[in-house]
mmCIF file of C-alpha atoms in Angstrom:
data_model
loop_
_atom_site.group_PDB
_atom_site.id
_atom_site.type_symbol
_atom_site.label_atom_id
_atom_site.label_comp_id
_atom_site.label_asym_id
_atom_site.label_seq_id
_atom_site.Cartn_x
_atom_site.Cartn_y
_atom_site.Cartn_z
ATOM 1 C CA TRP A 1 -55.884 14.625 15.178
ATOM 2 C CA HIS A 2 -52.434 13.426 14.209
ATOM 3 C CA LYS A 3 -49.710 15.102 12.186
ATOM 4 C CA LYS A 4 -48.180 12.916 9.505
ATOM 5 C CA LEU A 5 -45.446 13.453 6.956
ATOM 6 C CA ASP A 6 -43.937 11.088 4.413
ATOM 7 C CA SER A 7 -41.337 12.654 2.119
ATOM 8 C CA LEU A 8 -38.545 11.648 -0.214
ATOM 9 C CA ILE A 9 -35.339 13.669 0.074
ATOM 10 C CA GLU A 10 -33.080 14.191 -2.956
ATOM 11 C CA SER A 11 -29.853 16.123 -3.661
ATOM 12 C CA ALA A 12 -29.463 17.267 -0.056
ATOM 13 C CA SER A 13 -26.246 17.934 1.902
ATOM 14 C CA ILE A 14 -25.311 18.015 5.579
ATOM 15 C CA GLU A 15 -22.395 18.916 7.842
ATOM 16 C CA TYR A 16 -23.126 17.958 11.470
ATOM 17 C CA ASP A 17 -21.855 20.476 14.058
ATOM 18 C CA LEU A 18 -20.258 17.815 16.271
ATOM 19 C CA PHE A 19 -18.616 15.956 13.368
ATOM 20 C CA ARG A 20 -18.008 18.402 10.543
ATOM 21 C CA TYR A 21 -17.601 15.901 7.724
ATOM 22 C CA PRO A 22 -19.552 17.100 4.669
ATOM 23 C CA ILE A 23 -21.896 14.629 2.971
ATOM 24 C CA TYR A 24 -23.354 15.464 -0.437
ATOM 25 C CA ASP A 25 -25.965 14.166 -2.878
ATOM 26 C CA ILE A 26 -28.093 12.772 -0.048
ATOM 27 C CA ARG A 27 -31.318 10.930 -0.786
ATOM 28 C CA GLY A 28 -33.656 9.005 1.471
ATOM 29 C CA ARG A 29 -37.066 8.807 3.092
ATOM 30 C CA LEU A 30 -38.212 10.925 6.039
ATOM 31 C CA ARG A 31 -41.427 10.122 7.904
ATOM 32 C CA CYS A 32 -43.141 11.767 10.868
ATOM 33 C CA THR A 33 -46.112 10.843 13.035
ATOM 34 C CA ASP A 34 -46.836 13.583 15.553
ATOM 35 C CA ASN A 35 -43.453 14.148 17.236
ATOM 36 C CA GLU A 36 -41.898 10.821 16.189
ATOM 37 C CA TRP A 37 -39.468 11.120 13.253
ATOM 38 C CA THR A 38 -37.914 8.251 11.294
ATOM 39 C CA ALA A 39 -35.146 8.385 8.691
ATOM 40 C CA SER A 40 -34.681 5.378 6.434
ATOM 41 C CA GLU A 41 -32.832 4.406 3.262
ATOM 42 C CA PHE A 42 -30.659 7.511 3.454
ATOM 43 C CA VAL A 43 -27.448 7.447 1.436
ATOM 44 C CA GLY A 44 -24.948 10.191 0.587
ATOM 45 C CA HIS A 45 -21.410 10.611 -0.715
ATOM 46 C CA ASN A 46 -18.094 12.256 -0.006
ATOM 47 C CA ASP A 47 -15.627 11.661 -2.831
ATOM 48 C CA SER A 48 -15.473 7.838 -3.220
ATOM 49 C CA GLY A 49 -17.070 7.316 0.194
ATOM 50 C CA ARG A 50 -20.651 6.117 0.454
ATOM 51 C CA ILE A 51 -22.529 6.841 3.700
ATOM 52 C CA HIS A 52 -25.792 5.130 4.723
ATOM 53 C CA CYS A 53 -28.015 6.357 7.569
ATOM 54 C CA SER A 54 -31.155 5.290 9.395
ATOM 55 C CA GLY A 55 -32.662 6.140 12.764
ATOM 56 C CA ASN A 56 -35.317 7.942 14.734
ATOM 57 C CA TRP A 57 -35.791 10.839 17.122
ATOM 58 C CA GLN A 58 -38.476 12.715 19.017
ATOM 59 C CA ILE A 59 -39.245 16.397 19.233
ATOM 60 C CA ALA A 60 -40.265 17.296 22.794
ATOM 61 C CA PRO A 61 -40.043 20.426 24.987
ATOM 62 C CA GLU A 62 -37.690 18.691 27.415
ATOM 63 C CA GLY A 63 -35.199 17.580 24.756
ATOM 64 C CA VAL A 64 -34.628 15.340 21.757
ATOM 65 C CA PRO A 65 -34.069 11.625 22.471
ATOM 66 C CA MET A 66 -32.470 10.106 19.371
ATOM 67 C CA HIS A 67 -30.788 7.101 17.811
ATOM 68 C CA LEU A 68 -28.957 7.297 14.465
ATOM 69 C CA ASP A 69 -26.869 4.616 12.763
ATOM 70 C CA PHE A 70 -24.335 5.487 10.064
ATOM 71 C CA ARG A 71 -22.430 3.042 7.872
ATOM 72 C CA ALA A 72 -19.650 4.480 5.713
ATOM 73 C CA GLU A 73 -17.942 2.409 3.024
ATOM 74 C CA ASN A 74 -14.788 3.052 0.987
ATOM 75 C CA LEU A 75 -14.119 6.200 3.019
ATOM 76 C CA PRO A 76 -11.075 8.266 1.925
ATOM 77 C CA VAL A 77 -8.542 8.880 4.693
ATOM 78 C CA ASP A 78 -7.923 12.557 3.999
ATOM 79 C CA LYS A 79 -7.668 15.977 5.613
ATOM 80 C CA GLU A 80 -11.465 16.436 5.604
ATOM 81 C CA LEU A 81 -11.884 13.344 7.743
ATOM 82 C CA LYS A 82 -9.055 14.311 10.089
ATOM 83 C CA THR A 83 -10.382 17.825 10.779
ATOM 84 C CA ALA A 84 -13.844 16.393 11.533
ATOM 85 C CA LEU A 85 -12.434 14.292 14.374
ATOM 86 C CA PRO A 86 -12.325 15.522 17.988
ATOM 87 C CA ALA A 87 -9.180 17.565 18.641
ATOM 88 C CA GLU A 88 -7.937 15.060 21.237
ATOM 89 C CA THR A 89 -7.784 12.276 18.639
ATOM 90 C CA GLN A 90 -6.076 14.315 15.926
ATOM 91 C CA PHE A 91 -2.740 13.945 17.731
ATOM 92 C CA VAL A 92 -3.060 10.164 17.310
ATOM 93 C CA TRP A 93 -3.760 10.719 13.600
ATOM 94 C CA ASP A 94 -0.637 12.908 13.327
ATOM 95 C CA GLU A 95 1.432 10.121 14.894
ATOM 96 C CA ILE A 96 0.279 7.168 12.766
ATOM 97 C CA ARG A 97 -0.123 9.200 9.508
ATOM 98 C CA PRO A 98 -2.750 7.055 7.733
ATOM 99 C CA GLN A 99 -3.299 6.989 3.965
ATOM 100 C CA GLY A 100 -5.668 5.215 1.572
ATOM 101 C CA THR A 101 -9.280 4.290 2.261
ATOM 102 C CA LEU A 102 -11.288 2.601 5.005
ATOM 103 C CA ASP A 103 -13.499 -0.347 4.107
ATOM 104 C CA LYS A 104 -16.170 0.315 6.685
ATOM 105 C CA VAL A 105 -16.838 2.782 9.501
ATOM 106 C CA LEU A 106 -19.872 2.276 11.746
ATOM 107 C CA VAL A 107 -21.057 5.265 13.799
ATOM 108 C CA GLN A 108 -23.885 5.321 16.322
ATOM 109 C CA LEU A 109 -25.230 8.575 17.770
ATOM 110 C CA SER A 110 -27.671 8.208 20.649
ATOM 111 C CA ARG A 111 -29.334 10.133 23.442
ATOM 112 C CA LYS A 112 -31.701 8.026 25.536
ATOM 113 C CA THR A 113 -32.955 10.729 27.857
ATOM 114 C CA PRO A 114 -33.464 14.480 27.398
ATOM 115 C CA HIS A 115 -30.880 17.026 28.537
ATOM 116 C CA THR A 116 -27.973 14.585 28.221
ATOM 117 C CA ALA A 117 -25.040 14.723 25.816
ATOM 118 C CA VAL A 118 -25.165 12.801 22.555
ATOM 119 C CA ARG A 119 -23.171 9.571 22.928
ATOM 120 C CA THR A 120 -20.925 8.673 19.998
ATOM 121 C CA GLU A 121 -19.724 5.133 19.314
ATOM 122 C CA VAL A 122 -17.474 4.265 16.373
ATOM 123 C CA ARG A 123 -16.159 1.012 14.933
ATOM 124 C CA ILE A 124 -13.543 0.842 12.171
ATOM 125 C CA LEU A 125 -13.298 -2.367 10.146
ATOM 126 C CA GLU A 126 -10.600 -2.873 7.514
ATOM 127 C CA GLU A 127 -9.767 -6.034 5.585
ATOM 128 C CA SER A 128 -6.293 -6.059 4.060
ATOM 129 C CA SER A 129 -7.357 -7.827 0.840
ATOM 130 C CA THR A 130 -10.250 -5.537 -0.085
ATOM 131 C CA ASN A 131 -8.471 -2.689 -1.887
ATOM 132 C CA ALA A 132 -5.045 -4.225 -2.528
ATOM 133 C CA SER A 133 -5.485 -4.481 -6.310
ATOM 134 C CA SER A 134 -6.502 -0.806 -6.658
ATOM 135 C CA GLY A 135 -3.646 0.502 -4.493
ATOM 136 C CA THR A 136 -6.065 2.235 -2.109
ATOM 137 C CA SER A 137 -5.736 -0.128 0.849
ATOM 138 C CA LEU A 138 -5.092 1.474 4.232
ATOM 139 C CA ARG A 139 -1.438 2.325 4.935
ATOM 140 C CA VAL A 140 0.298 3.905 7.941
ATOM 141 C CA LYS A 141 3.796 5.291 8.522
ATOM 142 C CA PRO A 142 4.100 6.331 12.192
ATOM 143 C CA LYS A 143 6.090 9.483 12.862
ATOM 144 C CA SER A 144 8.108 7.922 15.705
ATOM 145 C CA PHE A 145 8.624 4.639 13.809
ATOM 146 C CA PRO A 146 8.846 5.674 10.114
ATOM 147 C CA TYR A 147 8.337 2.196 8.699
ATOM 148 C CA LEU A 148 5.636 1.968 6.030
ATOM 149 C CA LEU A 149 2.986 -0.641 6.802
ATOM 150 C CA SER A 150 0.681 -1.535 3.921
ATOM 151 C CA ASP A 151 -2.403 -3.734 3.586
ATOM 152 C CA VAL A 152 -3.503 -2.824 7.088
ATOM 153 C CA ASP A 153 -6.129 -5.119 8.619
ATOM 154 C CA CYS A 154 -7.895 -3.861 11.745
ATOM 155 C CA ASP A 155 -10.920 -3.860 14.000
ATOM 156 C CA ILE A 156 -10.972 -0.812 16.290
ATOM 157 C CA SER A 157 -13.842 0.531 18.385
ATOM 158 C CA TYR A 158 -14.311 3.873 20.166
ATOM 159 C CA ILE A 159 -16.582 5.050 22.943
ATOM 160 C CA PRO A 160 -16.069 8.376 24.727
ATOM 161 C CA GLY A 161 -12.798 8.172 26.643
ATOM 162 C CA TYR A 162 -11.795 4.708 25.447
ATOM 163 C CA VAL A 163 -10.430 3.038 22.287
ATOM 164 C CA LYS A 164 -10.203 -0.740 21.954
ATOM 165 C CA ILE A 165 -7.820 -2.234 19.385
ATOM 166 C CA HIS A 166 -9.337 -5.671 18.901
ATOM 167 C CA HIS A 167 -6.602 -6.421 16.397
ATOM 168 C CA ALA A 168 -4.438 -4.457 13.955
ATOM 169 C CA SER A 169 -1.776 -5.661 11.542
ATOM 170 C CA GLY A 170 0.199 -4.481 8.533
ATOM 171 C CA THR A 171 2.970 -5.674 6.253
ATOM 172 C CA ASN A 172 6.168 -4.387 4.699
ATOM 173 C CA GLY A 173 7.563 -6.932 2.259
ATOM 174 C CA ASP A 174 8.149 -10.123 4.254
ATOM 175 C CA SER A 175 7.721 -8.298 7.571
ATOM 176 C CA ARG A 176 4.458 -8.224 9.520
ATOM 177 C CA ILE A 177 3.441 -6.305 12.637
ATOM 178 C CA ALA A 178 0.359 -7.450 14.586
ATOM 179 C CA MET A 179 -0.985 -6.015 17.825
ATOM 180 C CA GLY A 180 -3.972 -5.522 20.095
ATOM 181 C CA GLY A 181 -4.533 -3.143 22.978
ATOM 182 C CA GLU A 182 -6.413 -0.148 24.277
ATOM 183 C CA CYS A 183 -6.102 3.643 24.485
ATOM 184 C CA MET A 184 -7.455 6.065 27.062
ATOM 185 C CA PRO A 185 -6.752 9.621 28.240
ATOM 186 C CA ARG A 186 -4.507 10.275 31.224
ATOM 187 C CA GLU A 187 -5.244 12.838 33.922
ATOM 188 C CA ASP A 188 -3.158 15.416 32.035
ATOM 189 C CA GLY A 189 -5.304 14.926 28.921
ATOM 190 C CA ARG A 190 -2.708 13.053 26.837
ATOM 191 C CA TRP A 191 -3.806 9.724 25.395
ATOM 192 C CA ARG A 192 -1.970 6.552 26.434
ATOM 193 C CA ALA A 193 -1.927 3.338 24.396
ATOM 194 C CA ASP A 194 -1.196 -0.038 26.008
ATOM 195 C CA VAL A 195 -0.156 -2.384 23.213
ATOM 196 C CA LYS A 196 0.213 -6.154 23.254
ATOM 197 C CA TRP A 197 2.344 -7.644 20.490
ATOM 198 C CA LEU A 198 0.658 -10.624 18.856
ATOM 199 C CA PRO A 199 2.500 -13.826 17.817
ATOM 200 C CA GLN A 200 2.123 -13.002 14.109
ATOM 201 C CA THR A 201 4.662 -10.178 14.471
ATOM 202 C CA ARG A 202 7.797 -10.982 12.459
ATOM 203 C CA LEU A 203 10.309 -8.378 11.289
ATOM 204 C CA VAL A 204 12.981 -8.983 8.668
ATOM 205 C CA VAL A 205 16.032 -6.850 9.440
ATOM 206 C CA ASN A 206 16.943 -4.684 6.457
ATOM 207 C CA ARG A 207 18.004 -1.086 5.808
ATOM 208 C CA GLU A 208 14.451 0.308 5.913
ATOM 209 C CA LEU A 209 13.745 -1.297 9.273
ATOM 210 C CA LEU A 210 17.117 -0.251 10.719
ATOM 211 C CA LEU A 211 16.500 3.389 9.800
ATOM 212 C CA ALA A 212 13.124 3.279 11.564
ATOM 213 C CA LEU A 213 14.326 1.651 14.795
ATOM 214 C CA PRO A 214 15.427 3.622 17.887
ATOM 215 C CA ALA A 215 19.183 4.244 17.893
ATOM 216 C CA SER A 216 19.736 1.991 20.930
ATOM 217 C CA ILE A 217 18.362 -1.039 19.078
ATOM 218 C CA ARG A 218 19.675 -0.059 15.657
ATOM 219 C CA ASP A 219 23.286 0.370 16.820
ATOM 220 C CA SER A 220 23.400 -3.130 18.310
ATOM 221 C CA LEU A 221 22.070 -4.723 15.137
ATOM 222 C CA VAL A 222 24.419 -2.723 12.902
ATOM 223 C CA LYS A 223 27.465 -3.541 15.076
ATOM 224 C CA THR A 224 26.851 -7.291 14.748
ATOM 225 C CA ASP A 225 25.682 -6.989 11.114
ATOM 226 C CA PHE A 226 22.671 -9.054 12.093
ATOM 227 C CA ARG A 227 20.543 -10.552 9.334
ATOM 228 C CA GLY A 228 17.306 -12.473 9.553
ATOM 229 C CA PRO A 229 13.842 -12.294 11.078
ATOM 230 C CA ILE A 230 12.986 -11.126 14.600
ATOM 231 C CA SER A 231 9.768 -11.738 16.538
ATOM 232 C CA ILE A 232 8.496 -9.481 19.340
ATOM 233 C CA PHE A 233 6.713 -10.750 22.462
ATOM 234 C CA GLY A 234 5.353 -8.662 25.301
ATOM 235 C CA LYS A 235 3.859 -5.206 25.741
ATOM 236 C CA SER A 236 4.578 -1.570 25.009
ATOM 237 C CA GLN A 237 3.134 1.685 26.274
ATOM 238 C CA ILE A 238 2.824 4.818 24.153
ATOM 239 C CA VAL A 239 1.868 8.308 25.357
ATOM 240 C CA PHE A 240 0.857 10.512 22.441
ATOM 241 C CA ALA A 241 1.729 14.163 21.965
ATOM 242 C CA ASP A 242 -0.757 16.971 22.552
ATOM 243 C CA SER A 243 -0.928 20.736 22.046
ATOM 244 C CA GLU A 244 1.559 21.336 24.884
ATOM 245 C CA LYS A 245 3.996 18.433 24.460
ATOM 246 C CA ASN A 246 5.171 17.531 20.977
ATOM 247 C CA ASP A 247 7.170 14.449 21.888
ATOM 248 C CA LEU A 248 5.760 10.949 22.037
ATOM 249 C CA GLU A 249 6.802 8.817 25.032
ATOM 250 C CA THR A 250 7.314 5.036 24.882
ATOM 251 C CA ALA A 251 8.048 2.266 27.367
ATOM 252 C CA TRP A 252 8.830 -1.348 26.450
ATOM 253 C CA ASP A 253 8.324 -4.570 28.363
ATOM 254 C CA ALA A 254 9.066 -6.910 25.485
ATOM 255 C CA GLN A 255 11.453 -9.617 24.337
ATOM 256 C CA LEU A 256 12.979 -10.229 20.923
ATOM 257 C CA ALA A 257 13.052 -13.776 19.602
ATOM 258 C CA ILE A 258 15.598 -14.560 16.874
ATOM 259 C CA GLU A 259 14.738 -17.105 14.213
ATOM 260 C CA ASP A 260 17.539 -18.356 11.897
ATOM 261 C CA GLY A 261 19.546 -15.191 12.504
ATOM 262 C CA GLN A 262 23.010 -14.740 11.024
ATOM 263 C CA LEU A 263 25.917 -12.563 12.167
ATOM 264 C CA ALA A 264 28.651 -10.927 10.119
ATOM 265 C CA ASP A 265 31.074 -13.861 10.637
ATOM 266 C CA GLY A 266 28.535 -16.228 9.095
ATOM 267 C CA SER A 267 27.550 -17.917 12.337
ATOM 268 C CA TYR A 268 23.861 -18.637 12.994
ATOM 269 C CA ILE A 269 22.017 -17.858 16.213
#
């Protein structure tokens, strides 16, 4: 004989041990045939965020092979989300200081064979135009470069031990920063980001930008009273802080290109 179950779930809640982000008001369909379980049409909420889930798993003495897909939309970037993240990634959060909401977050949890760890894969997709009118678009103001970037547009993926920045950009008035790159942990446990500046990067020198720049660059621009846009070409490396070292480390292998720049004496360069 076979065991079968077909049930509709309503008004449930969950907080997964390995990602303690509470989801409320869950509803969906749960089916079982013998030891094969299937979840479909599941949807829940956290504040304005809407989370969809589907997948399957097996119950067996030797372990629980599984595959679950989550799709979160309009997800608030708040303290609840930060504290649910692995501790190693929270230092990155503290550095970039995000605000607003995320358009879409895709999460895949899988375990193909018994007695192995659950593999987590994440993809973050944000379109700059989606929430601009409501004022909830994603914004960042990095601690080491306190220059507010609004209308962030990005495509970032994560697998254990590796983050790929397919592209990321943001604006501040007429200025735009655009980059790609990758992040991975070093032997000492600190995460290192290798960033490539994309051609769309164009910074208009003004007081807000000058206050955010390192003193070595700022002093040169102030001394010449430089005005106008600057483009950045090349690469940078960033080593994030951790529980033992609070300071972020940076290294630059980049060039500045001046476009219609003007000095204090009125001459153009």
